[in-house]
Amino acid sequence: MKRVFTLGPASESPKIIEYFCQTADGFRLNVAHLSLEGLKTWLDRLSSIFYNQGKVWPVILDLQGAKMRIGQYPSQAEIPANVCLFFGEVSASPDYLPVPHLDLFQVLQVGDILSLNDDRLKIKVTEVGQRQATAEVLVNGSLSAYKGINRLDHPVPFTQVGQRDRAAIELGLQYEYVQFACSFVLDGTEAEHLRPLTQDRRLIAKIERPESMQFLQDIDGNFDDLWFCRGDLGTQAGLRVLGALQAQFVAQFPQLSKPKFIAGQVLEYMTYFPQPTRSEVVHLYDLKIAGFDGMVLSDETAIGQFPEKVADFLQDFFTI
Ligand SMILES: Nc1ncnc2c1ncn2[C@@H]1O[C@H](COP(=O)(O)OP(=O)(O)OP(=O)(O)O)[C@@H](O)[C@H]1O
Ligand SMILES: CC(=O)C(=O)O
């Protein structure tokens, strides 16, 4: 199975990246966590490492795609019981939630439930305007800048590539090894909006919402690789049905022609411990037998305490 390593604060040093190069088939940078300057710093760092290695690796820029996030917002352990959502990028007040997605306001209806920060908060819409709405909190929890916001039951259609993604694509195209991944793909039509911008680069579909399961063949037709992303999918669908969804995905392999990767919480335990759990290694082996072509490591290599041990573990895992 191919191995894609997500890079982050735990893997910033050239020494660690060079170490990863012995095992990795590609790298992933999540644009959601990076400013444009931060992204450029990463790409320049990788260019110089690749130059020294005499070889390049694919670097996948994970675009926000159809995933909606709030804008800048002061960190709160809990938000006020009633909040105002407005079309905008920045808020200094916990009472006002900035949402930089006009698409959302165009479809929002009174009674809609919005989920925030991977389902930690739920709010119910009480009034809607063209560029703002009010909502009451049903389930409260912590919230800070750029966390996800999602309209439950009625997904918001993807009609345009956002400003942040456009800037990341423009920058990425300056590096020959960059490819792109689109978050929250619903039915494959997202590729029509992205392809004119991403040119001839590989375009990956991230399957992370349950509704996309019925469109897998359309997505397969329009994208170059499929990533089954269990982090967000587990949040969207609920953990109890995640196993059934993965089985449903695998059952469709005979009809899917593109490489299929498993992403999210592959060796999660290694974020904090130097070895994976028995369940993780047995499951990973089962995934290979099931026909997955590769895996995407996330927290364990981006923010984990043992990034090199993850590489060590994967170095010879499938040869034993
Ligand atoms: N460049 C970065 N800078 C800071 N933190 C990062 C960076 N990249 C990843 N992280 C952190 O590492 C963890 C794993 O990153 P990853 O992108 O896989 O998670 P995620 O945000 O849940 O992904 P997704 O956007 O697909 O939901 C996250 O907790 C994220 O906050
Ligand atoms: C990797 C990723 O995006 C996920 O599991 O949600």
XYZ file of C-alpha atoms and ligand atoms in Angstrom:
357
model
C 0.000 0.000 0.000
C 1.208 3.512 -0.779
C 1.920 5.815 2.155
C 1.027 9.510 2.247
C 2.331 11.429 5.261
C 0.504 14.545 6.462
C 3.051 17.180 7.449
C 2.537 19.581 10.343
C 4.254 21.112 13.365
C 5.669 17.718 14.452
C 7.356 17.173 11.116
C 8.678 20.604 10.263
C 12.358 19.807 10.564
C 14.199 18.833 7.353
C 15.745 15.944 9.297
C 12.329 14.371 9.934
C 11.121 14.976 6.384
C 14.280 13.391 4.979
C 13.624 10.444 7.263
C 10.025 10.223 5.967
C 11.376 10.257 2.391
C 12.747 6.732 2.916
C 9.197 5.424 3.435
C 6.753 7.959 1.982
C 5.151 7.790 -1.456
C 3.745 11.298 -1.024
C 3.050 14.112 1.425
C -0.074 16.044 2.358
C -0.380 19.649 3.503
C -3.757 20.757 4.826
C -4.353 24.239 3.439
C -7.007 24.823 6.124
C -4.277 25.149 8.759
C -1.898 27.360 6.782
C -1.696 30.977 5.710
C -0.536 31.533 2.133
C 2.908 32.539 3.410
C 2.973 29.451 5.661
C 2.127 27.265 2.673
C 4.902 28.873 0.598
C 7.396 28.295 3.412
C 6.444 24.612 3.453
C 6.704 24.219 -0.321
C 10.074 25.978 -0.465
C 11.334 23.777 2.382
C 10.174 20.651 0.521
C 11.716 21.857 -2.762
C 15.094 22.212 -1.140
C 14.834 18.782 0.532
C 13.766 17.158 -2.763
C 16.656 18.889 -4.516
C 19.085 17.374 -2.013
C 17.449 13.961 -2.422
C 17.693 14.204 -6.216
C 14.021 13.243 -6.550
C 10.560 14.730 -6.000
C 7.568 13.285 -4.169
C 3.939 14.222 -4.876
C 2.743 16.853 -2.381
C -1.023 16.989 -2.077
C -2.534 20.320 -1.110
C -5.720 19.483 0.745
C -8.180 22.182 -0.290
C -11.187 23.244 1.704
C -13.356 22.420 -1.331
C -16.971 22.115 -0.271
C -16.118 22.034 3.439
C -17.375 25.201 5.118
C -15.504 26.782 7.997
C -16.252 29.834 10.119
C -13.859 32.802 9.887
C -11.790 34.402 12.635
C -13.555 34.092 15.975
C -12.329 34.514 19.556
C -11.773 31.138 21.275
C -14.674 30.239 23.609
C -15.183 27.337 26.002
C -18.913 27.850 25.275
C -20.681 30.292 22.960
C -23.612 32.567 23.983
C -27.081 30.921 24.008
C -28.180 33.048 21.028
C -25.818 34.029 18.227
C -25.948 36.025 15.027
C -24.328 34.504 11.921
C -23.182 36.981 9.283
C -21.471 36.794 5.899
C -17.918 37.833 6.696
C -14.400 36.780 7.622
C -13.723 38.254 11.061
C -15.523 38.743 14.365
C -14.149 40.087 17.634
C -17.367 39.330 19.530
C -18.556 35.847 20.633
C -22.148 36.975 19.852
C -21.364 37.225 16.129
C -20.248 34.216 14.097
C -18.486 35.096 10.831
C -19.349 32.713 7.976
C -17.485 33.457 4.732
C -19.860 31.365 2.547
C -22.614 33.293 0.785
C -23.874 29.921 -0.564
C -24.960 28.983 2.943
C -27.094 32.109 3.425
C -28.756 31.503 0.044
C -30.186 28.158 1.155
C -30.570 28.599 4.915
C -34.089 28.174 6.332
C -35.673 28.733 9.727
C -35.491 25.461 11.669
C -32.254 24.253 9.993
C -29.753 22.670 12.349
C -26.113 23.651 11.921
C -23.324 21.594 13.404
C -20.026 23.235 14.371
C -16.548 22.060 15.350
C -16.982 18.406 14.383
C -20.420 18.162 15.987
C -19.359 19.548 19.362
C -21.983 22.297 18.984
C -25.417 22.324 17.389
C -27.405 25.485 16.716
C -30.944 25.927 15.357
C -31.695 28.753 12.925
C -34.452 31.081 14.198
C -34.417 33.912 11.596
C -32.827 34.295 8.174
C -31.812 37.303 6.091
C -29.805 37.566 2.863
C -26.456 37.877 4.587
C -27.191 37.083 8.188
C -29.202 34.763 10.403
C -29.896 34.227 14.073
C -29.684 30.922 15.858
C -30.176 29.398 19.286
C -27.760 26.938 20.763
C -29.050 23.379 21.207
C -25.756 21.763 22.198
C -22.973 23.989 23.481
C -19.217 23.448 23.388
C -15.893 25.004 22.522
C -15.402 27.044 19.382
C -12.470 28.901 17.850
C -11.405 30.351 14.509
C -11.746 28.345 11.260
C -13.658 25.410 12.755
C -16.028 23.543 10.431
C -19.687 24.519 10.049
C -22.106 22.141 8.413
C -25.814 22.193 7.548
C -27.168 18.859 8.660
C -29.698 16.963 6.511
C -29.533 19.414 3.584
C -25.978 19.710 2.239
C -25.086 23.067 0.697
C -24.264 22.602 -3.007
C -20.733 23.517 -4.101
C -21.047 26.266 -6.695
C -17.694 28.025 -6.620
C -14.093 27.553 -5.537
C -13.423 29.758 -2.503
C -10.881 32.562 -2.402
C -8.470 30.751 -0.082
C -8.485 27.653 -2.296
C -7.932 29.737 -5.445
C -4.886 31.365 -3.902
C -3.508 27.987 -2.742
C -4.013 26.480 -6.219
C -2.286 29.420 -7.899
C 0.680 29.063 -5.550
C 0.748 25.262 -5.801
C 0.922 25.332 -9.592
C 4.325 26.995 -9.300
C 5.696 23.710 -7.902
C 5.898 20.833 -10.394
C 5.193 18.118 -7.798
C 1.986 19.599 -6.323
C -1.354 17.810 -6.661
C -4.713 18.764 -5.147
C -7.393 17.153 -2.974
C -10.965 18.440 -2.647
C -12.637 18.130 0.756
C -16.277 17.172 1.256
C -16.968 16.019 -2.291
C -20.679 15.274 -2.705
C -21.337 13.953 -6.216
C -18.292 14.560 -8.396
C -19.513 17.811 -9.971
C -16.980 19.672 -7.803
C -14.315 18.575 -10.314
C -15.979 20.723 -13.000
C -15.262 23.817 -10.903
C -11.748 22.760 -9.930
C -10.281 21.245 -13.118
C -10.061 24.544 -15.034
C -7.965 25.899 -12.143
C -5.855 22.854 -11.259
C -4.956 22.256 -14.936
C -3.379 18.849 -15.569
C -2.544 18.140 -11.901
C -3.906 15.044 -10.176
C -7.183 15.774 -8.405
C -8.215 13.689 -5.417
C -11.752 13.334 -4.041
C -12.120 13.153 -0.269
C -15.133 11.055 0.663
C -16.162 12.422 4.049
C -19.905 12.912 3.994
C -22.390 10.025 4.063
C -24.476 11.461 1.190
C -21.541 10.951 -1.210
C -21.749 7.166 -0.869
C -24.556 7.033 -3.437
C -22.460 8.960 -6.002
C -19.211 6.968 -5.779
C -19.206 6.004 -9.440
C -19.727 9.627 -10.569
C -16.941 10.735 -8.242
C -14.712 7.946 -9.584
C -15.426 9.171 -13.110
C -14.467 12.771 -12.389
C -11.507 12.475 -9.988
C -8.114 10.707 -10.148
C -7.983 9.105 -6.669
C -10.536 8.470 -3.916
C -9.702 8.960 -0.247
C -12.098 7.428 2.262
C -11.690 9.932 5.130
C -12.827 8.411 8.382
C -12.119 11.448 10.563
C -14.807 13.685 9.120
C -17.014 10.826 7.940
C -17.139 9.494 11.497
C -18.293 12.913 12.644
C -20.812 13.415 9.869
C -22.369 9.969 9.902
C -21.816 9.016 13.541
C -19.324 6.416 14.730
C -21.897 3.647 14.943
C -22.375 3.522 11.173
C -18.757 4.141 10.139
C -17.957 0.430 9.844
C -21.014 -0.144 7.649
C -20.049 2.797 5.412
C -16.509 1.469 4.985
C -17.906 -1.966 4.085
C -20.238 -0.280 1.569
C -17.246 1.545 0.051
C -15.218 -1.665 -0.248
C -18.190 -3.500 -1.779
C -18.104 -0.998 -4.648
C -14.404 -1.577 -5.471
C -15.182 -3.725 -8.534
C -17.048 -0.736 -10.043
C -14.378 1.854 -9.146
C -11.425 2.333 -11.466
C -9.284 4.850 -9.531
C -6.815 4.208 -6.673
C -8.496 4.065 -3.284
C -6.833 5.296 -0.099
C -7.839 4.969 3.533
C -7.396 8.258 5.425
C -7.763 9.349 9.022
C -6.853 7.592 12.265
C -4.791 4.886 10.555
C -2.168 4.656 13.337
C -3.832 7.218 15.609
C -2.463 5.664 18.801
C 1.059 6.538 17.659
C 0.213 10.227 18.102
C 0.938 9.596 21.784
C 2.631 6.184 21.964
C 5.635 4.712 20.148
C 3.716 1.662 18.908
C 0.299 1.199 17.280
C -2.435 -0.903 18.888
C -3.041 -4.521 17.891
C -6.408 -3.456 16.454
C -4.758 -0.835 14.252
C -2.196 -3.209 12.747
C -4.678 -6.021 12.200
C -7.151 -3.603 10.633
C -4.486 -2.128 8.371
C -3.614 -5.580 7.136
C -7.305 -6.291 6.474
C -7.514 -3.064 4.462
C -4.706 -4.237 2.226
C -6.459 -7.571 1.689
C -9.706 -5.677 0.960
C -7.953 -3.921 -1.932
C -7.065 -0.440 -0.664
C -4.170 0.986 -2.686
C -2.803 3.280 -0.013
C -3.176 5.103 3.279
C -3.007 8.727 4.443
C -1.476 9.286 7.878
C -2.698 12.399 9.690
C -2.281 13.349 13.369
C 0.399 10.689 13.924
C 2.818 12.412 11.505
C 1.493 16.018 11.696
C 1.242 16.593 15.447
C 2.327 13.260 16.952
C 5.092 12.664 19.448
C 6.688 9.805 17.471
C 6.648 10.721 13.774
C 9.854 8.808 12.989
C 8.538 5.677 14.696
C 5.480 5.800 12.414
C 7.823 5.725 9.418
C 9.845 2.897 11.011
C 6.712 0.890 11.592
C 5.470 1.268 8.023
C 8.861 0.683 6.436
C 8.590 -3.080 6.492
C 5.030 -3.707 7.683
C 3.729 -5.253 4.485
C 6.848 -7.238 3.679
C 6.678 -9.389 6.801
N 0.295 22.923 9.045
C -0.273 22.722 10.222
N -0.137 23.602 11.216
C -0.712 23.388 12.415
N -1.443 22.299 12.723
C -1.623 21.401 11.765
C -1.050 21.562 10.463
N -1.396 20.505 9.714
C -2.140 19.719 10.506
N -2.273 20.247 11.742
C -2.973 19.646 12.883
O -2.722 18.252 12.804
C -3.915 17.499 12.995
C -4.103 16.554 11.835
O -4.227 17.317 10.659
P -5.344 16.992 9.564
O -5.224 18.007 8.510
O -5.230 15.554 9.183
O -6.692 17.152 10.436
P -8.077 17.844 10.139
O -7.992 19.306 10.295
O -9.050 17.122 10.994
O -8.327 17.473 8.615
P -9.603 17.882 7.757
O -9.423 19.293 7.301
O -9.541 16.917 6.634
O -10.775 17.731 8.642
C -5.037 18.495 13.212
O -5.332 18.512 14.586
C -4.483 19.839 12.805
O -4.936 20.811 13.710
C -7.816 12.735 6.640
C -9.130 13.356 6.726
O -9.349 14.363 6.094
C -10.164 12.760 7.533
O -10.022 11.612 7.983
O -11.204 13.414 7.740
